Amino acid sequence: CRLNLRTGKLTVLLDDPKGGVRDPQMHYDGQKILFSYRPGDTATYHLYEIDADGSRLRQLTDGPDNDIEPIYLPDGGILFCSSRCHRFVPCWRTQVAVLYRCDGDGKNIRMVSNNAEQENTPWMLPDGRVLYMRWEYVDRSQVHYHHLWSANPDGTGQMVLFGNMRPGSVYIDAKPIPGTR
């Protein structure tokens, strides 16, 4: 893989036209890229890392479950969404992914969230918390509550950040704007 720093586009050089690459994230030092990859003729995404110059591709996670939307944590770990919880959305058969973390080498995977519904697009906030979209509709409308939550990188301190009382909006892939609240 190669990331064009000008356009932000990740180019796959894995000679795998049936595979899929998603969620590229540049490391804080600009020397490596973390992403989700599903090889052709397979059903699941796993976390991979590659040096920014396109060398040293390495697979970090494996198994029968999807590992997607990874981010680097300031402590050297990785936070990501995974279907390892083996849950399904109650109103139809769609797999749920919640927050997990692992060491920088993919070892010591552990769940940091226990939501019954989907969580997506984690991102680091300047204060050290993680921002993410949480779908929650237990005792609520199934389509109206996709709002922003925050938590510490270890999963403690989970709380609504924005939108929980504003039905009808989806706040996915949110990122902080430097110099604003």
C-alpha atoms as one frame of an Amber mdcrd trajectory, in Angstrom:
protein
   0.000   0.000   0.000   1.058   3.551  -0.543  -0.528   6.693   0.912  -0.412
   9.837  -1.204   0.099  12.511   1.458  -1.189  15.247  -0.833  -4.519  13.571
  -1.653  -4.844  11.209   1.307  -5.561   8.346  -1.118  -4.329   4.872  -0.190
  -3.224   2.827  -3.182  -3.239  -0.948  -2.847  -0.183  -2.630  -4.281  -1.024
  -6.070  -2.957  -1.811  -7.604  -6.361  -5.268  -8.507  -5.078  -8.020  -7.021
  -7.268 -10.755  -8.783  -5.263  -9.562  -7.550  -1.870 -10.621  -4.429  -0.018
  -8.696  -1.767   1.907 -10.427   0.690   4.223  -9.856   3.083   7.119  -6.223
   4.183   6.576  -4.708   6.091   9.501  -1.270   7.683   9.510   0.781   7.205
  12.684   1.631  10.323  14.711   5.255  10.122  13.546   4.260   9.834   9.871
   6.325   6.647   9.452   3.599   3.986   9.251  -0.017   3.503   8.225  -2.672
   1.414   9.966  -5.650   0.116   7.969  -8.256  -2.631   7.610  -7.786  -5.135
   4.795  -9.859  -8.015   3.474  -7.948 -10.256   1.068  -9.846 -11.375  -2.023
 -11.968 -14.488  -1.618 -12.217 -13.964   2.168 -15.103 -12.600   4.205 -13.443
 -10.634   7.018 -11.327  -7.532   7.511  -8.289  -7.520   9.781  -5.867  -4.846
  10.923  -2.678  -4.353   8.958   0.185  -1.929   9.207   2.697  -0.856   6.593
   5.597   1.553   6.591   4.786   4.843   4.857   7.270   4.027   2.076   5.276
   0.892   1.205   7.654  -1.600   2.835   7.134  -4.067   5.698   3.454  -4.971
   5.376   2.359  -6.827   8.526  -0.934  -8.332   9.645  -1.827  -7.413  13.225
  -5.118  -9.258  13.876  -6.761 -12.404  12.550  -9.668 -14.727  13.204 -13.253
 -15.135  11.993 -14.422 -11.619  12.970 -14.154  -8.196  11.312 -11.660  -5.703
  12.750 -12.225  -2.257  11.224 -11.773   1.497  11.716  -8.490   1.405  13.672
  -6.796   4.420  15.232  -3.428   4.792  16.888  -3.534   5.641  20.589  -0.949
   7.999  22.117   0.183   5.231  24.517   1.267   3.010  21.592  -1.883   0.892
  21.493  -4.560   0.631  18.828  -8.303   1.164  19.248 -10.679  -0.324  16.666
 -14.210  -1.559  16.066 -14.731  -5.314  15.916 -17.502  -7.865  15.547 -15.697
 -10.115  18.069 -18.591  -9.468  20.480 -20.745 -11.835  18.344 -23.883  -9.713
  18.629 -26.518  -8.868  16.076 -28.827  -5.861  15.792 -32.125  -6.934  17.392
 -34.407  -5.762  14.575 -32.605  -7.603  11.730 -29.593  -9.815  11.183 -26.819
  -7.244  10.959 -23.614  -7.867  12.857 -22.631  -5.432  15.613 -19.112  -4.072
  16.092 -18.036  -2.349  19.314 -14.788  -0.826  20.560 -11.747  -2.992  21.230
  -8.114  -2.203  21.823  -4.839  -4.041  21.444  -1.150  -3.424  21.796   0.657
  -1.814  18.872   1.655  -5.251  17.570  -1.942  -6.562  17.624  -1.524  -8.643
  20.779  -3.619  -8.489  23.973  -6.944  -7.733  22.291  -9.638  -6.728  24.772
 -13.130  -5.257  24.611 -13.411  -1.705  25.947 -17.115  -1.143  25.257 -20.126
  -3.297  25.881 -22.814  -1.601  23.821 -25.656  -3.737  22.500 -25.611  -1.821
  19.193 -23.069  -0.622  16.666 -20.187   1.742  17.396 -18.199   3.367  14.604
 -15.417   5.719  13.588 -13.372   6.283  16.752 -11.055   9.280  16.780  -8.721
  10.794  19.361  -9.748  14.043  21.018  -7.080  16.571  22.054  -7.808  15.907
  25.752  -6.921  12.191  25.443 -10.462  10.814  25.232 -11.798   8.884  22.252
 -14.718  10.265  20.241 -16.979   7.731  18.500 -20.464   7.283  17.052 -22.724
   5.048  19.096 -26.002   3.661  17.819 -28.377   3.070  20.652 -32.003   2.273
  20.314 -32.878   0.154  23.304 -36.248   1.657  24.322 -35.873   4.201  21.491
 -36.462   4.525  17.774 -34.164   2.221  15.794 -33.278   4.886  13.219 -32.985
   8.132  15.174 -30.114   7.753  17.630 -26.606   7.639  16.113 -24.822  10.159
  18.268 -21.404  11.097  19.574 -20.005   9.520  22.687 -16.615   9.726  24.363
 -14.567   7.394  26.525 -11.068   7.025  27.839  -8.880   4.759  25.685  -9.248
   1.983  28.278 -13.067   2.128  28.044 -13.693   3.928  31.326 -15.682   7.137
  31.521 -18.087   6.388  28.662 -20.589   9.203  28.252 -22.663  10.981  25.676
 -20.837  13.908  24.109 -23.384  15.332  21.686 -26.767  14.599  20.143 -28.295
  12.063  22.511 -31.432  14.142  22.949 -31.602  15.185  19.273 -33.327  12.399
  17.359 -33.003  12.122  13.612 -29.308  12.888  13.149 -26.340  10.657  12.414
 -22.927  11.869  13.537 -20.535   9.424  11.928 -16.834   9.956  11.244 -16.711
  13.078  13.454 -13.365  14.740  14.069 -12.389  17.661  16.301 -11.557  20.995
  14.705  -8.327  22.406  16.184  -8.882  25.539  18.250 -12.614  24.923  18.760
 -14.763  23.266  21.391
